[in-house]
Amino acid sequence: VDPYAKVWQLSVGEQQRVEILSAIYQGAQILILDEPTNHLDVDAKEELKRALLDYRGSVLLICHEPEFYKDVVNEVWDMSKWTTKIL
């Protein structure tokens, strides 16, 4: 990627990365977690769940364990068929 490219010249995925970084840079309180429950035992998962429930910012969570995230999130996007569908 050309670091001097104009944002409109970037691919859609690159533009989305710029938007996320811009929000973080401007002070947005956001956690981006990709499969945070991998390799955690039951107690550690419960502690993570408690920490996420106490967190006052936004959380983007990629997880395949509904039993973990169902009490933590307020929106689920199903990406399994390469489309975005809000459940």
Short mmCIF file of N, CA, C and O in Angstrom, two decimals:
data_model
loop_
_atom_site.label_atom_id
_atom_site.label_comp_id
_atom_site.label_asym_id
_atom_site.label_seq_id
_atom_site.Cartn_x
_atom_site.Cartn_y
_atom_site.Cartn_z
N VAL A 1 0.85 -1.18 0.00
CA VAL A 1 0.00 0.00 0.00
C VAL A 1 0.89 1.23 0.00
O VAL A 1 1.81 1.35 0.79
N ASP A 2 0.57 2.14 -0.88
CA ASP A 2 1.28 3.41 -0.97
C ASP A 2 0.89 4.29 0.21
O ASP A 2 -0.28 4.67 0.35
N PRO A 3 1.83 4.61 1.10
CA PRO A 3 1.47 5.42 2.28
C PRO A 3 1.03 6.84 1.93
O PRO A 3 0.45 7.53 2.76
N TYR A 4 1.26 7.26 0.71
CA TYR A 4 0.87 8.61 0.29
C TYR A 4 -0.41 8.60 -0.56
O TYR A 4 -0.82 9.63 -1.06
N ALA A 5 -1.04 7.45 -0.71
CA ALA A 5 -2.27 7.35 -1.49
C ALA A 5 -3.39 8.11 -0.79
O ALA A 5 -3.43 8.22 0.43
N LYS A 6 -4.30 8.65 -1.57
CA LYS A 6 -5.48 9.30 -1.03
C LYS A 6 -6.41 8.19 -0.54
O LYS A 6 -6.46 7.10 -1.11
N VAL A 7 -7.17 8.45 0.51
CA VAL A 7 -8.04 7.43 1.08
C VAL A 7 -9.01 6.89 0.03
O VAL A 7 -9.25 5.69 -0.04
N TRP A 8 -9.54 7.75 -0.84
CA TRP A 8 -10.49 7.30 -1.85
C TRP A 8 -9.85 6.40 -2.88
O TRP A 8 -10.54 5.68 -3.61
N GLN A 9 -8.51 6.36 -2.95
CA GLN A 9 -7.81 5.49 -3.90
C GLN A 9 -7.58 4.09 -3.32
O GLN A 9 -7.20 3.19 -4.04
N LEU A 10 -7.82 3.92 -2.04
CA LEU A 10 -7.60 2.63 -1.38
C LEU A 10 -8.77 1.69 -1.66
O LEU A 10 -9.86 2.11 -2.02
N SER A 11 -8.53 0.40 -1.45
CA SER A 11 -9.61 -0.58 -1.58
C SER A 11 -10.61 -0.35 -0.44
O SER A 11 -10.31 0.33 0.55
N VAL A 12 -11.78 -0.94 -0.57
CA VAL A 12 -12.81 -0.80 0.46
C VAL A 12 -12.29 -1.31 1.80
O VAL A 12 -12.48 -0.68 2.85
N GLY A 13 -11.63 -2.46 1.81
CA GLY A 13 -11.08 -3.02 3.04
C GLY A 13 -10.05 -2.09 3.67
O GLY A 13 -10.03 -1.90 4.89
N GLU A 14 -9.19 -1.50 2.85
CA GLU A 14 -8.19 -0.56 3.36
C GLU A 14 -8.86 0.70 3.90
O GLU A 14 -8.44 1.24 4.93
N GLN A 15 -9.92 1.16 3.24
CA GLN A 15 -10.65 2.34 3.73
C GLN A 15 -11.29 2.05 5.09
O GLN A 15 -11.29 2.91 5.97
N GLN A 16 -11.80 0.84 5.27
CA GLN A 16 -12.41 0.48 6.55
C GLN A 16 -11.36 0.45 7.65
O GLN A 16 -11.62 0.86 8.78
N ARG A 17 -10.17 -0.03 7.34
CA ARG A 17 -9.08 -0.02 8.33
C ARG A 17 -8.73 1.41 8.73
O ARG A 17 -8.48 1.69 9.90
N VAL A 18 -8.70 2.31 7.75
CA VAL A 18 -8.42 3.72 8.04
C VAL A 18 -9.49 4.29 8.96
O VAL A 18 -9.18 5.01 9.91
N GLU A 19 -10.76 3.94 8.72
CA GLU A 19 -11.85 4.43 9.56
C GLU A 19 -11.72 3.92 11.00
O GLU A 19 -11.93 4.68 11.95
N ILE A 20 -11.40 2.64 11.16
CA ILE A 20 -11.23 2.08 12.51
C ILE A 20 -10.07 2.76 13.22
O ILE A 20 -10.19 3.17 14.38
N LEU A 21 -8.94 2.90 12.54
CA LEU A 21 -7.78 3.56 13.15
C LEU A 21 -8.08 5.01 13.48
O LEU A 21 -7.64 5.52 14.52
N SER A 22 -8.83 5.68 12.63
CA SER A 22 -9.20 7.07 12.89
C SER A 22 -10.05 7.18 14.15
O SER A 22 -9.83 8.07 14.98
N ALA A 23 -11.00 6.28 14.31
CA ALA A 23 -11.85 6.30 15.51
C ALA A 23 -11.02 6.05 16.77
O ALA A 23 -11.20 6.72 17.79
N ILE A 24 -10.11 5.10 16.69
CA ILE A 24 -9.25 4.80 17.84
C ILE A 24 -8.35 6.00 18.15
O ILE A 24 -8.19 6.40 19.30
N TYR A 25 -7.78 6.60 17.12
CA TYR A 25 -6.89 7.74 17.30
C TYR A 25 -7.63 8.92 17.94
O TYR A 25 -7.06 9.66 18.73
N GLN A 26 -8.90 9.08 17.62
CA GLN A 26 -9.69 10.18 18.16
C GLN A 26 -10.20 9.90 19.57
O GLN A 26 -10.97 10.68 20.12
N GLY A 27 -9.80 8.78 20.15
CA GLY A 27 -10.14 8.51 21.53
C GLY A 27 -11.30 7.58 21.77
O GLY A 27 -11.76 7.44 22.90
N ALA A 28 -11.80 6.94 20.72
CA ALA A 28 -12.91 6.00 20.92
C ALA A 28 -12.44 4.85 21.81
O ALA A 28 -11.31 4.38 21.70
N GLN A 29 -13.30 4.42 22.69
CA GLN A 29 -13.00 3.30 23.58
C GLN A 29 -13.52 2.03 22.91
O GLN A 29 -14.70 1.72 22.99
N ILE A 30 -12.63 1.32 22.23
CA ILE A 30 -13.05 0.13 21.50
C ILE A 30 -12.05 -1.00 21.70
O ILE A 30 -10.84 -0.78 21.69
N LEU A 31 -12.60 -2.19 21.93
CA LEU A 31 -11.80 -3.40 21.99
C LEU A 31 -12.13 -4.22 20.75
O LEU A 31 -13.30 -4.39 20.41
N ILE A 32 -11.12 -4.72 20.07
CA ILE A 32 -11.31 -5.59 18.93
C ILE A 32 -10.72 -6.95 19.32
O ILE A 32 -9.51 -7.06 19.51
N LEU A 33 -11.59 -7.94 19.47
CA LEU A 33 -11.18 -9.25 19.96
C LEU A 33 -11.51 -10.33 18.93
O LEU A 33 -12.66 -10.49 18.54
N ASP A 34 -10.51 -11.07 18.51
CA ASP A 34 -10.69 -12.15 17.54
C ASP A 34 -10.51 -13.49 18.25
O ASP A 34 -9.40 -13.84 18.63
N GLU A 35 -11.61 -14.19 18.44
CA GLU A 35 -11.62 -15.49 19.12
C GLU A 35 -10.92 -15.43 20.48
O GLU A 35 -9.98 -16.20 20.75
N PRO A 36 -11.36 -14.55 21.38
CA PRO A 36 -10.68 -14.41 22.67
C PRO A 36 -10.82 -15.61 23.59
O PRO A 36 -10.07 -15.73 24.56
N THR A 37 -11.77 -16.50 23.30
CA THR A 37 -11.97 -17.64 24.20
C THR A 37 -11.12 -18.85 23.83
O THR A 37 -11.11 -19.84 24.57
N ASN A 38 -10.41 -18.77 22.71
CA ASN A 38 -9.54 -19.89 22.34
C ASN A 38 -8.55 -20.17 23.46
O ASN A 38 -7.92 -19.25 23.99
N HIS A 39 -8.40 -21.41 23.81
CA HIS A 39 -7.43 -21.88 24.80
C HIS A 39 -7.73 -21.41 26.23
O HIS A 39 -6.84 -21.44 27.08
N LEU A 40 -8.94 -20.96 26.49
CA LEU A 40 -9.31 -20.57 27.85
C LEU A 40 -10.13 -21.68 28.49
O LEU A 40 -10.98 -22.28 27.84
N ASP A 41 -9.90 -21.90 29.77
CA ASP A 41 -10.73 -22.86 30.48
C ASP A 41 -12.03 -22.17 30.91
O ASP A 41 -12.22 -20.97 30.69
N VAL A 42 -12.92 -22.92 31.50
CA VAL A 42 -14.24 -22.39 31.88
C VAL A 42 -14.13 -21.19 32.81
O VAL A 42 -14.82 -20.18 32.63
N ASP A 43 -13.26 -21.27 33.82
CA ASP A 43 -13.12 -20.16 34.76
C ASP A 43 -12.59 -18.90 34.08
O ASP A 43 -13.07 -17.79 34.35
N ALA A 44 -11.64 -19.07 33.17
CA ALA A 44 -11.08 -17.91 32.47
C ALA A 44 -12.12 -17.29 31.55
O ALA A 44 -12.19 -16.06 31.42
N LYS A 45 -12.95 -18.11 30.91
CA LYS A 45 -14.02 -17.58 30.06
C LYS A 45 -15.02 -16.77 30.88
O LYS A 45 -15.47 -15.71 30.45
N GLU A 46 -15.35 -17.25 32.06
CA GLU A 46 -16.29 -16.52 32.92
C GLU A 46 -15.69 -15.19 33.37
O GLU A 46 -16.38 -14.17 33.44
N GLU A 47 -14.41 -15.19 33.68
CA GLU A 47 -13.74 -13.94 34.08
C GLU A 47 -13.70 -12.96 32.91
O GLU A 47 -13.92 -11.76 33.09
N LEU A 48 -13.41 -13.45 31.71
CA LEU A 48 -13.42 -12.58 30.52
C LEU A 48 -14.82 -12.02 30.30
O LEU A 48 -14.97 -10.83 30.00
N LYS A 49 -15.83 -12.84 30.44
CA LYS A 49 -17.21 -12.38 30.27
C LYS A 49 -17.53 -11.27 31.27
O LYS A 49 -18.11 -10.24 30.91
N ARG A 50 -17.11 -11.45 32.53
CA ARG A 50 -17.35 -10.40 33.54
C ARG A 50 -16.63 -9.11 33.16
O ARG A 50 -17.19 -8.01 33.30
N ALA A 51 -15.40 -9.23 32.68
CA ALA A 51 -14.63 -8.04 32.29
C ALA A 51 -15.30 -7.32 31.12
O ALA A 51 -15.37 -6.08 31.11
N LEU A 52 -15.81 -8.07 30.15
CA LEU A 52 -16.47 -7.44 29.01
C LEU A 52 -17.77 -6.76 29.43
O LEU A 52 -18.11 -5.69 28.91
N LEU A 53 -18.50 -7.37 30.34
CA LEU A 53 -19.73 -6.76 30.82
C LEU A 53 -19.46 -5.47 31.61
O LEU A 53 -20.27 -4.54 31.59
N ASP A 54 -18.32 -5.39 32.27
CA ASP A 54 -17.94 -4.19 33.02
C ASP A 54 -17.36 -3.09 32.12
O ASP A 54 -17.35 -1.93 32.50
N TYR A 55 -16.85 -3.47 30.95
CA TYR A 55 -16.20 -2.52 30.04
C TYR A 55 -17.24 -1.53 29.51
O TYR A 55 -18.32 -1.90 29.09
N ARG A 56 -16.93 -0.25 29.53
CA ARG A 56 -17.88 0.79 29.15
C ARG A 56 -17.69 1.30 27.72
O ARG A 56 -18.40 2.19 27.30
N GLY A 57 -16.77 0.73 26.98
CA GLY A 57 -16.58 1.12 25.58
C GLY A 57 -17.29 0.15 24.65
O GLY A 57 -18.13 -0.65 25.07
N SER A 58 -16.95 0.24 23.39
CA SER A 58 -17.51 -0.66 22.38
C SER A 58 -16.61 -1.88 22.22
O SER A 58 -15.40 -1.79 22.42
N VAL A 59 -17.22 -3.00 21.85
CA VAL A 59 -16.46 -4.23 21.65
C VAL A 59 -16.85 -4.83 20.31
O VAL A 59 -18.05 -5.03 20.04
N LEU A 60 -15.86 -5.10 19.47
CA LEU A 60 -16.06 -5.86 18.25
C LEU A 60 -15.49 -7.23 18.54
O LEU A 60 -14.29 -7.38 18.77
N LEU A 61 -16.35 -8.22 18.59
CA LEU A 61 -15.99 -9.56 19.07
C LEU A 61 -16.25 -10.58 17.97
O LEU A 61 -17.37 -10.70 17.48
N ILE A 62 -15.22 -11.30 17.58
CA ILE A 62 -15.37 -12.40 16.64
C ILE A 62 -15.30 -13.67 17.46
O ILE A 62 -14.28 -13.95 18.11
N CYS A 63 -16.39 -14.42 17.47
CA CYS A 63 -16.47 -15.59 18.35
C CYS A 63 -17.47 -16.59 17.78
O CYS A 63 -18.50 -16.20 17.24
N HIS A 64 -17.14 -17.87 17.90
CA HIS A 64 -18.01 -18.93 17.41
C HIS A 64 -18.68 -19.68 18.56
O HIS A 64 -19.15 -20.79 18.38
N GLU A 65 -18.74 -19.07 19.73
CA GLU A 65 -19.31 -19.72 20.90
C GLU A 65 -20.51 -18.92 21.41
O GLU A 65 -20.36 -18.07 22.29
N PRO A 66 -21.72 -19.21 20.89
CA PRO A 66 -22.90 -18.46 21.35
C PRO A 66 -23.09 -18.53 22.86
O PRO A 66 -23.54 -17.56 23.47
N GLU A 67 -22.73 -19.64 23.47
CA GLU A 67 -22.90 -19.75 24.92
C GLU A 67 -22.01 -18.75 25.66
O GLU A 67 -22.30 -18.36 26.79
N PHE A 68 -20.94 -18.28 25.01
CA PHE A 68 -20.09 -17.25 25.62
C PHE A 68 -20.65 -15.86 25.34
O PHE A 68 -20.83 -15.06 26.23
N TYR A 69 -20.91 -15.56 24.07
CA TYR A 69 -21.24 -14.17 23.72
C TYR A 69 -22.70 -13.77 23.89
O TYR A 69 -23.01 -12.59 23.91
N LYS A 70 -23.62 -14.73 24.04
CA LYS A 70 -25.05 -14.37 24.07
C LYS A 70 -25.41 -13.40 25.19
O LYS A 70 -26.33 -12.60 25.04
N ASP A 71 -24.70 -13.44 26.30
CA ASP A 71 -24.98 -12.52 27.42
C ASP A 71 -24.15 -11.25 27.36
O ASP A 71 -24.32 -10.37 28.20
N VAL A 72 -23.25 -11.15 26.40
CA VAL A 72 -22.30 -10.04 26.35
C VAL A 72 -22.65 -9.03 25.26
O VAL A 72 -22.42 -7.84 25.44
N VAL A 73 -23.22 -9.48 24.17
CA VAL A 73 -23.42 -8.60 23.01
C VAL A 73 -24.87 -8.16 22.89
O VAL A 73 -25.78 -8.76 23.43
N ASN A 74 -25.07 -7.08 22.13
CA ASN A 74 -26.43 -6.64 21.86
C ASN A 74 -26.77 -6.72 20.38
O ASN A 74 -27.87 -6.40 19.97
N GLU A 75 -25.80 -7.16 19.55
CA GLU A 75 -26.03 -7.35 18.13
C GLU A 75 -25.11 -8.45 17.64
O GLU A 75 -23.95 -8.52 18.03
N VAL A 76 -25.63 -9.32 16.76
CA VAL A 76 -24.83 -10.40 16.18
C VAL A 76 -24.90 -10.28 14.67
O VAL A 76 -26.00 -10.17 14.11
N TRP A 77 -23.77 -10.30 14.03
CA TRP A 77 -23.71 -10.31 12.57
C TRP A 77 -23.25 -11.68 12.13
O TRP A 77 -22.15 -12.12 12.49
N ASP A 78 -24.04 -12.36 11.35
CA ASP A 78 -23.73 -13.70 10.85
C ASP A 78 -23.01 -13.56 9.52
O ASP A 78 -23.60 -13.17 8.52
N MET A 79 -21.74 -13.88 9.49
CA MET A 79 -20.93 -13.76 8.28
C MET A 79 -20.70 -15.10 7.60
O MET A 79 -19.88 -15.21 6.70
N SER A 80 -21.44 -16.12 8.01
CA SER A 80 -21.17 -17.47 7.53
C SER A 80 -21.43 -17.67 6.03
O SER A 80 -20.84 -18.53 5.42
N LYS A 81 -22.27 -16.88 5.44
CA LYS A 81 -22.56 -17.03 4.02
C LYS A 81 -21.98 -15.86 3.21
O LYS A 81 -22.48 -15.57 2.14
N TRP A 82 -20.98 -15.19 3.74
CA TRP A 82 -20.30 -14.06 3.09
C TRP A 82 -21.23 -12.90 2.85
O TRP A 82 -21.07 -12.11 1.94
N THR A 83 -22.24 -12.78 3.68
CA THR A 83 -23.11 -11.60 3.66
C THR A 83 -23.29 -11.16 5.09
O THR A 83 -23.08 -11.93 6.02
N THR A 84 -23.67 -9.94 5.27
CA THR A 84 -23.91 -9.43 6.60
C THR A 84 -25.41 -9.45 6.86
O THR A 84 -26.18 -8.85 6.13
N LYS A 85 -25.80 -10.15 7.89
CA LYS A 85 -27.21 -10.24 8.26
C LYS A 85 -27.28 -9.99 9.76
O LYS A 85 -26.68 -10.70 10.54
N ILE A 86 -28.00 -8.97 10.18
CA ILE A 86 -28.13 -8.68 11.59
C ILE A 86 -29.23 -9.57 12.15
O ILE A 86 -30.35 -9.57 11.66
N LEU A 87 -28.87 -10.37 13.16
CA LEU A 87 -29.82 -11.29 13.77
C LEU A 87 -30.56 -10.64 14.91
O LEU A 87 -30.06 -9.86 15.63
#
